[in-house]
PDB file of C-alpha atoms in Angstrom:
ATOM      1  CA  GLU H   1     118.048 -74.186 -68.630  1.00 94.00           C
ATOM      2  CA  ILE H   2     118.252 -72.689 -65.168  1.00 96.00           C
ATOM      3  CA  VAL H   3     115.290 -73.578 -62.933  1.00 97.00           C
ATOM      4  CA  LEU H   4     114.403 -71.019 -60.279  1.00 98.00           C
ATOM      5  CA  THR H   5     112.626 -72.172 -57.128  1.00 98.00           C
ATOM      6  CA  GLN H   6     111.045 -69.571 -54.883  1.00 98.00           C
ATOM      7  CA  SER H   7     110.213 -70.120 -51.232  1.00 96.00           C
ATOM      8  CA  PRO H   8     107.984 -69.971 -49.434  1.00 97.00           C
ATOM      9  CA  GLY H   9     105.050 -70.308 -51.803  1.00 97.00           C
ATOM     10  CA  THR H  10     102.975 -68.122 -49.500  1.00 98.00           C
ATOM     11  CA  LEU H  11     104.234 -65.870 -46.714  1.00 97.00           C
ATOM     12  CA  SER H  12     101.803 -64.588 -44.065  1.00 97.00           C
ATOM     13  CA  LEU H  13     102.928 -61.448 -42.243  1.00 97.00           C
ATOM     14  CA  SER H  14     101.519 -58.258 -40.755  1.00 97.00           C
ATOM     15  CA  PRO H  15     102.029 -54.664 -41.953  1.00 97.00           C
ATOM     16  CA  GLY H  16     105.195 -53.226 -40.453  1.00 97.00           C
ATOM     17  CA  GLU H  17     106.966 -56.581 -40.313  1.00 97.00           C
ATOM     18  CA  ARG H  18     109.977 -57.649 -42.371  1.00 98.00           C
ATOM     19  CA  ALA H  19     109.572 -60.074 -45.268  1.00 98.00           C
ATOM     20  CA  THR H  20     112.321 -62.344 -46.560  1.00 98.00           C
ATOM     21  CA  LEU H  21     111.699 -64.048 -49.915  1.00 98.00           C
ATOM     22  CA  SER H  22     114.076 -66.638 -51.336  1.00 98.00           C
ATOM     23  CA  CYS H  23     114.965 -67.559 -54.909  1.00 98.00           C
ATOM     24  CA  ARG H  24     117.243 -70.550 -55.473  1.00 98.00           C
ATOM     25  CA  ALA H  25     118.737 -71.419 -58.864  1.00 97.00           C
ATOM     26  CA  SER H  26     119.486 -74.917 -60.155  1.00 97.00           C
ATOM     27  CA  GLN H  27     122.909 -73.650 -61.254  1.00 96.00           C
ATOM     28  CA  SER H  28     124.944 -70.547 -60.688  1.00 95.00           C
ATOM     29  CA  VAL H  29     123.511 -67.343 -62.168  1.00 94.00           C
ATOM     30  CA  SER H  30     126.396 -65.635 -63.900  1.00 86.00           C
ATOM     31  CA  SER H  31     127.283 -62.087 -62.884  1.00 81.00           C
ATOM     32  CA  SER H  32     124.312 -62.025 -60.498  1.00 87.00           C
ATOM     33  CA  TYR H  33     121.946 -61.410 -63.400  1.00 94.00           C
ATOM     34  CA  LEU H  34     118.905 -61.834 -61.191  1.00 96.00           C
ATOM     35  CA  THR H  35     115.774 -59.696 -61.221  1.00 97.00           C
ATOM     36  CA  TRP H  36     112.740 -59.322 -58.942  1.00 98.00           C
ATOM     37  CA  TYR H  37     109.261 -58.241 -60.030  1.00 98.00           C
ATOM     38  CA  GLN H  38     106.137 -57.373 -58.099  1.00 97.00           C
ATOM     39  CA  GLN H  39     102.708 -58.215 -59.515  1.00 94.00           C
ATOM     40  CA  SER H  40      99.447 -56.873 -58.143  1.00 94.00           C
ATOM     41  CA  PRO H  41      96.141 -58.599 -59.027  1.00 91.00           C
ATOM     42  CA  GLY H  42      95.090 -57.887 -62.592  1.00 88.00           C
ATOM     43  CA  GLN H  43      98.243 -55.872 -63.253  1.00 90.00           C
ATOM     44  CA  ALA H  44     101.397 -56.474 -65.243  1.00 90.00           C
ATOM     45  CA  PRO H  45     104.608 -57.240 -63.346  1.00 93.00           C
ATOM     46  CA  ARG H  46     106.615 -54.252 -62.120  1.00 96.00           C
ATOM     47  CA  LEU H  47     110.407 -54.252 -62.059  1.00 97.00           C
ATOM     48  CA  LEU H  48     111.781 -53.923 -58.515  1.00 98.00           C
ATOM     49  CA  ILE H  49     115.400 -55.115 -58.573  1.00 97.00           C
ATOM     50  CA  PHE H  50     117.915 -55.935 -61.322  1.00 96.00           C
ATOM     51  CA  GLY H  51     121.475 -57.185 -61.137  1.00 94.00           C
ATOM     52  CA  ALA H  52     120.500 -58.906 -57.869  1.00 96.00           C
ATOM     53  CA  SER H  53     120.722 -55.722 -55.783  1.00 96.00           C
ATOM     54  CA  SER H  54     120.065 -52.585 -57.856  1.00 96.00           C
ATOM     55  CA  ARG H  55     116.711 -50.937 -57.264  1.00 97.00           C
ATOM     56  CA  ALA H  56     114.755 -49.848 -60.338  1.00 96.00           C
ATOM     57  CA  THR H  57     113.706 -46.223 -60.730  1.00 94.00           C
ATOM     58  CA  GLY H  58     111.098 -45.146 -58.192  1.00 95.00           C
ATOM     59  CA  ILE H  59     111.351 -48.245 -55.995  1.00 97.00           C
ATOM     60  CA  PRO H  60     111.370 -47.419 -52.254  1.00 96.00           C
ATOM     61  CA  ASP H  61     114.492 -48.273 -50.284  1.00 96.00           C
ATOM     62  CA  ARG H  62     112.560 -50.685 -48.069  1.00 97.00           C
ATOM     63  CA  PHE H  63     113.006 -53.162 -50.958  1.00 98.00           C
ATOM     64  CA  ARG H  64     116.469 -54.725 -50.933  1.00 98.00           C
ATOM     65  CA  GLY H  65     117.899 -57.479 -53.105  1.00 97.00           C
ATOM     66  CA  SER H  66     120.919 -59.562 -52.212  1.00 96.00           C
ATOM     67  CA  GLY H  67     122.688 -62.797 -53.009  1.00 95.00           C
ATOM     68  CA  SER H  68     124.921 -64.390 -55.599  1.00 94.00           C
ATOM     69  CA  GLY H  69     125.619 -67.737 -57.214  1.00 94.00           C
ATOM     70  CA  THR H  70     122.543 -69.860 -56.622  1.00 96.00           C
ATOM     71  CA  ASP H  71     120.932 -68.136 -53.634  1.00 97.00           C
ATOM     72  CA  PHE H  72     119.161 -64.788 -53.814  1.00 97.00           C
ATOM     73  CA  THR H  73     116.923 -62.897 -51.408  1.00 97.00           C
ATOM     74  CA  LEU H  74     114.401 -60.078 -51.616  1.00 98.00           C
ATOM     75  CA  THR H  75     113.909 -58.329 -48.279  1.00 98.00           C
ATOM     76  CA  ILE H  76     111.081 -55.889 -47.642  1.00 98.00           C
ATOM     77  CA  SER H  77     111.960 -54.122 -44.423  1.00 94.00           C
ATOM     78  CA  ARG H  78     108.660 -52.564 -43.304  1.00 94.00           C
ATOM     79  CA  LEU H  79     105.630 -54.014 -45.015  1.00 97.00           C
ATOM     80  CA  GLU H  80     103.043 -51.584 -46.317  1.00 97.00           C
ATOM     81  CA  PRO H  81      99.491 -52.718 -47.182  1.00 96.00           C
ATOM     82  CA  GLU H  82     100.232 -52.422 -50.928  1.00 96.00           C
ATOM     83  CA  ASP H  83     103.153 -54.863 -50.607  1.00 97.00           C
ATOM     84  CA  PHE H  84     100.847 -57.843 -50.072  1.00 97.00           C
ATOM     85  CA  VAL H  85     100.935 -59.174 -53.632  1.00 97.00           C
ATOM     86  CA  VAL H  86     102.987 -61.698 -55.658  1.00 97.00           C
ATOM     87  CA  TYR H  87     106.740 -61.549 -56.256  1.00 98.00           C
ATOM     88  CA  TYR H  88     108.713 -63.284 -59.025  1.00 98.00           C
ATOM     89  CA  CYS H  89     112.408 -63.729 -59.566  1.00 98.00           C
ATOM     90  CA  GLN H  90     113.937 -64.029 -63.039  1.00 98.00           C
ATOM     91  CA  GLN H  91     117.443 -64.851 -64.245  1.00 97.00           C
ATOM     92  CA  TYR H  92     119.075 -63.521 -67.375  1.00 94.00           C
ATOM     93  CA  GLY H  93     122.556 -64.916 -66.907  1.00 91.00           C
ATOM     94  CA  SER H  94     122.029 -67.680 -69.424  1.00 93.00           C
ATOM     95  CA  SER H  95     119.599 -68.414 -72.199  1.00 91.00           C
ATOM     96  CA  PRO H  96     116.759 -69.032 -72.010  1.00 95.00           C
ATOM     97  CA  ILE H  97     115.616 -66.381 -69.573  1.00 96.00           C
ATOM     98  CA  THR H  98     113.610 -68.156 -66.848  1.00 97.00           C
ATOM     99  CA  PHE H  99     111.278 -67.152 -64.025  1.00 97.00           C
ATOM    100  CA  GLY H 100     110.503 -68.521 -60.601  1.00 98.00           C
ATOM    101  CA  GLN H 101     107.021 -69.745 -59.759  1.00 97.00           C
ATOM    102  CA  GLY H 102     106.312 -66.802 -57.443  1.00 97.00           C
ATOM    103  CA  THR H 103     105.822 -66.067 -53.749  1.00 98.00           C
ATOM    104  CA  ARG H 104     102.505 -64.710 -52.552  1.00 97.00           C
ATOM    105  CA  LEU H 105     102.720 -62.292 -49.642  1.00 98.00           C
ATOM    106  CA  GLU H 106      99.463 -62.249 -47.679  1.00 97.00           C
ATOM    107  CA  ILE H 107      98.234 -60.309 -44.666  1.00 96.00           C
ATOM    108  CA  LYS H 108      98.270 -62.367 -41.490  1.00 94.00           C
TER     109      LYS H 108
ATOM    110  CA  GLN B   1     106.317 -41.954 -70.274  1.00 87.00           C
ATOM    111  CA  VAL B   2     106.598 -45.204 -72.206  1.00 91.00           C
ATOM    112  CA  GLN B   3     103.394 -47.179 -72.539  1.00 95.00           C
ATOM    113  CA  LEU B   4     102.747 -50.526 -74.243  1.00 97.00           C
ATOM    114  CA  GLN B   5      99.455 -52.069 -75.310  1.00 97.00           C
ATOM    115  CA  GLU B   6      98.897 -55.564 -76.674  1.00 98.00           C
ATOM    116  CA  SER B   7      96.183 -56.269 -79.234  1.00 98.00           C
ATOM    117  CA  GLY B   8      94.969 -59.247 -81.227  1.00 96.00           C
ATOM    118  CA  PRO B   9      92.402 -62.060 -81.323  1.00 97.00           C
ATOM    119  CA  GLY B  10      91.375 -63.517 -77.989  1.00 96.00           C
ATOM    120  CA  LEU B  11      90.531 -66.874 -79.550  1.00 98.00           C
ATOM    121  CA  VAL B  12      92.681 -68.895 -81.944  1.00 98.00           C
ATOM    122  CA  ARG B  13      91.888 -72.292 -83.435  1.00 98.00           C
ATOM    123  CA  PRO B  14      94.291 -75.217 -82.895  1.00 97.00           C
ATOM    124  CA  SER B  15      96.950 -75.561 -85.608  1.00 97.00           C
ATOM    125  CA  GLU B  16      96.506 -71.918 -86.681  1.00 98.00           C
ATOM    126  CA  THR B  17      98.842 -68.969 -86.109  1.00 98.00           C
ATOM    127  CA  LEU B  18      98.538 -66.685 -83.111  1.00 98.00           C
ATOM    128  CA  SER B  19      99.272 -63.066 -84.069  1.00 98.00           C
ATOM    129  CA  LEU B  20      99.613 -60.230 -81.574  1.00 98.00           C
ATOM    130  CA  THR B  21     100.735 -56.630 -81.895  1.00 98.00           C
ATOM    131  CA  CYS B  22     102.240 -54.351 -79.287  1.00 98.00           C
ATOM    132  CA  THR B  23     101.761 -50.617 -79.828  1.00 98.00           C
ATOM    133  CA  VAL B  24     104.387 -48.450 -78.153  1.00 97.00           C
ATOM    134  CA  SER B  25     103.829 -44.823 -77.162  1.00 96.00           C
ATOM    135  CA  GLY B  26     106.279 -42.438 -75.544  1.00 93.00           C
ATOM    136  CA  ALA B  27     109.338 -44.005 -77.156  1.00 92.00           C
ATOM    137  CA  SER B  28     110.546 -44.856 -80.613  1.00 93.00           C
ATOM    138  CA  ILE B  29     110.552 -48.523 -81.550  1.00 93.00           C
ATOM    139  CA  ASN B  30     113.910 -47.769 -83.177  1.00 90.00           C
ATOM    140  CA  THR B  31     115.520 -47.585 -79.738  1.00 89.00           C
ATOM    141  CA  TYR B  32     115.713 -50.192 -76.991  1.00 92.00           C
ATOM    142  CA  TYR B  33     114.893 -53.884 -77.072  1.00 96.00           C
ATOM    143  CA  TRP B  34     111.369 -55.267 -77.054  1.00 97.00           C
ATOM    144  CA  SER B  35     110.125 -58.588 -75.673  1.00 97.00           C
ATOM    145  CA  TRP B  36     107.226 -60.988 -75.473  1.00 98.00           C
ATOM    146  CA  ILE B  37     106.465 -63.017 -72.335  1.00 98.00           C
ATOM    147  CA  ARG B  38     103.487 -65.240 -71.569  1.00 97.00           C
ATOM    148  CA  GLN B  39     101.852 -66.793 -68.526  1.00 95.00           C
ATOM    149  CA  PRO B  40      99.674 -69.887 -68.930  1.00 95.00           C
ATOM    150  CA  PRO B  41      96.876 -70.174 -66.350  1.00 93.00           C
ATOM    151  CA  GLY B  42      98.275 -71.223 -62.983  1.00 89.00           C
ATOM    152  CA  MET B  43     101.824 -71.477 -64.294  1.00 91.00           C
ATOM    153  CA  ARG B  44     104.971 -69.386 -64.137  1.00 93.00           C
ATOM    154  CA  LEU B  45     105.941 -66.667 -66.583  1.00 95.00           C
ATOM    155  CA  GLU B  46     107.655 -67.904 -69.753  1.00 97.00           C
ATOM    156  CA  TRP B  47     110.005 -65.797 -71.871  1.00 97.00           C
ATOM    157  CA  ILE B  48     109.180 -66.020 -75.598  1.00 98.00           C
ATOM    158  CA  GLY B  49     111.846 -63.816 -77.144  1.00 97.00           C
ATOM    159  CA  TYR B  50     113.023 -60.324 -77.961  1.00 97.00           C
ATOM    160  CA  ILE B  51     113.874 -58.066 -80.899  1.00 97.00           C
ATOM    161  CA  ASN B  52     116.170 -55.081 -80.970  1.00 95.00           C
ATOM    162  CA  TYR B  53     116.076 -51.796 -82.853  1.00 91.00           C
ATOM    163  CA  SER B  54     118.019 -53.356 -85.732  1.00 91.00           C
ATOM    164  CA  GLY B  55     115.586 -56.234 -86.090  1.00 92.00           C
ATOM    165  CA  ASN B  56     117.888 -58.820 -84.533  1.00 95.00           C
ATOM    166  CA  THR B  57     116.018 -61.459 -82.569  1.00 96.00           C
ATOM    167  CA  ASN B  58     116.592 -64.018 -79.832  1.00 96.00           C
ATOM    168  CA  TYR B  59     114.006 -66.698 -79.093  1.00 97.00           C
ATOM    169  CA  ASN B  60     113.367 -69.257 -76.373  1.00 97.00           C
ATOM    170  CA  PRO B  61     114.707 -72.544 -77.811  1.00 96.00           C
ATOM    171  CA  SER B  62     111.534 -74.324 -76.700  1.00 96.00           C
ATOM    172  CA  LEU B  63     109.472 -72.102 -79.033  1.00 97.00           C
ATOM    173  CA  LYS B  64     112.054 -71.111 -81.637  1.00 96.00           C
ATOM    174  CA  SER B  65     110.702 -73.286 -84.455  1.00 97.00           C
ATOM    175  CA  ARG B  66     107.259 -71.626 -84.193  1.00 98.00           C
ATOM    176  CA  VAL B  67     108.009 -68.011 -83.219  1.00 98.00           C
ATOM    177  CA  THR B  68     108.615 -64.860 -85.229  1.00 98.00           C
ATOM    178  CA  ILE B  69     108.971 -61.409 -83.681  1.00 98.00           C
ATOM    179  CA  SER B  70     109.110 -58.427 -86.010  1.00 97.00           C
ATOM    180  CA  LEU B  71     109.139 -54.611 -86.012  1.00 95.00           C
ATOM    181  CA  ASP B  72     106.859 -52.189 -87.851  1.00 94.00           C
ATOM    182  CA  THR B  73     108.665 -48.879 -87.500  1.00 93.00           C
ATOM    183  CA  SER B  74     106.041 -46.970 -89.509  1.00 94.00           C
ATOM    184  CA  LYS B  75     103.438 -47.765 -86.855  1.00 96.00           C
ATOM    185  CA  ASN B  76     105.810 -47.871 -83.860  1.00 96.00           C
ATOM    186  CA  GLN B  77     104.714 -51.434 -83.206  1.00 97.00           C
ATOM    187  CA  PHE B  78     106.260 -54.856 -82.815  1.00 97.00           C
ATOM    188  CA  SER B  79     104.520 -58.161 -83.364  1.00 98.00           C
ATOM    189  CA  LEU B  80     104.468 -61.798 -82.316  1.00 98.00           C
ATOM    190  CA  ASN B  81     103.539 -64.694 -84.566  1.00 98.00           C
ATOM    191  CA  LEU B  82     103.297 -68.180 -83.045  1.00 98.00           C
ATOM    192  CA  SER B  83     102.433 -70.929 -85.505  1.00 98.00           C
ATOM    193  CA  SER B  84     100.793 -74.340 -85.101  1.00 98.00           C
ATOM    194  CA  VAL B  85      99.232 -73.475 -81.767  1.00 98.00           C
ATOM    195  CA  THR B  86      97.756 -75.995 -79.350  1.00 98.00           C
ATOM    196  CA  ALA B  87      95.847 -75.703 -76.093  1.00 97.00           C
ATOM    197  CA  ALA B  88      99.218 -75.462 -74.335  1.00 97.00           C
ATOM    198  CA  ASP B  89      99.654 -72.022 -75.911  1.00 98.00           C
ATOM    199  CA  THR B  90      96.642 -70.637 -74.035  1.00 98.00           C
ATOM    200  CA  ALA B  91      98.072 -67.863 -71.890  1.00 98.00           C
ATOM    201  CA  LEU B  92      98.138 -64.231 -70.894  1.00 97.00           C
ATOM    202  CA  TYR B  93     100.568 -62.642 -73.359  1.00 98.00           C
ATOM    203  CA  TYR B  94     102.599 -59.582 -72.363  1.00 98.00           C
ATOM    204  CA  CYS B  95     104.760 -57.287 -74.418  1.00 98.00           C
ATOM    205  CA  ALA B  96     107.538 -55.432 -72.639  1.00 97.00           C
ATOM    206  CA  ARG B  97     110.434 -53.031 -73.106  1.00 96.00           C
ATOM    207  CA  GLY B  98     113.733 -54.740 -72.420  1.00 93.00           C
ATOM    208  CA  SER B  99     115.665 -57.817 -73.363  1.00 92.00           C
ATOM    209  CA  PHE B 100     117.353 -59.414 -70.379  1.00 92.00           C
ATOM    210  CA  TYR B 101     115.011 -57.829 -67.859  1.00 93.00           C
ATOM    211  CA  MET B 102     111.759 -55.993 -68.479  1.00 95.00           C
ATOM    212  CA  LEU B 103     111.596 -52.354 -67.451  1.00 94.00           C
ATOM    213  CA  MET B 104     108.029 -51.735 -68.588  1.00 95.00           C
ATOM    214  CA  TRP B 105     105.178 -54.106 -69.391  1.00 96.00           C
ATOM    215  CA  GLY B 106     101.888 -53.861 -71.227  1.00 96.00           C
ATOM    216  CA  PRO B 107      98.731 -54.868 -69.354  1.00 95.00           C
ATOM    217  CA  GLY B 108      98.614 -58.232 -71.140  1.00 97.00           C
ATOM    218  CA  THR B 109      96.084 -59.903 -73.382  1.00 97.00           C
ATOM    219  CA  LEU B 110      94.491 -63.310 -72.875  1.00 98.00           C
ATOM    220  CA  VAL B 111      94.667 -65.694 -75.813  1.00 98.00           C
ATOM    221  CA  THR B 112      92.711 -68.937 -75.706  1.00 98.00           C
ATOM    222  CA  VAL B 113      93.407 -71.770 -78.127  1.00 98.00           C
ATOM    223  CA  SER B 114      90.241 -73.725 -78.701  1.00 97.00           C
ATOM    224  CA  SER B 115      88.092 -75.063 -81.503  1.00 95.00           C
TER     225      SER B 115
END
């Protein structure tokens, strides 16, 4: 199975700054079948990005996904207070579907 | 607007079967794909499996021998059965709409396996 490793584990930034979150796969993710979710405390995950770079319905354009092969990135261009939560990547290019361990974005 | 809600026992004894139901509102269970995902305490999310509108299923190989996902179209629900549970099956269980990626999630339900 494909193992996804997210870095950093915790990212400390200030509102208004740019965040860059990494997701690295143990083998190539076919057709860039890579997804990003956002999870607020006590809430279910929320779909942000699918197909590595396509924003889900209602997701602001400050969220941008990029990458291919084994290296993927979620960039949040101007951090808002509500963005300081946990982010997960997930691949669906090969079975079984697997998730990264998460990156926590905290206010500096 | 599609909404999902998990329900079922919060405590299951070791070696017994964990049974959860997901009630769907705002969409017919006869369309789309429907999934179960879980998150053990302090660990990453784990995909359990999905079922489609025709009743076809796909399970995580690590759980396949113990998992059954089924549809109940009369109640617009789908269900998860996980047999022979151990403490390692203690987790927050989510149901979701989608197969390869999850467009909408339920709030989750905590299931503890303990005697």
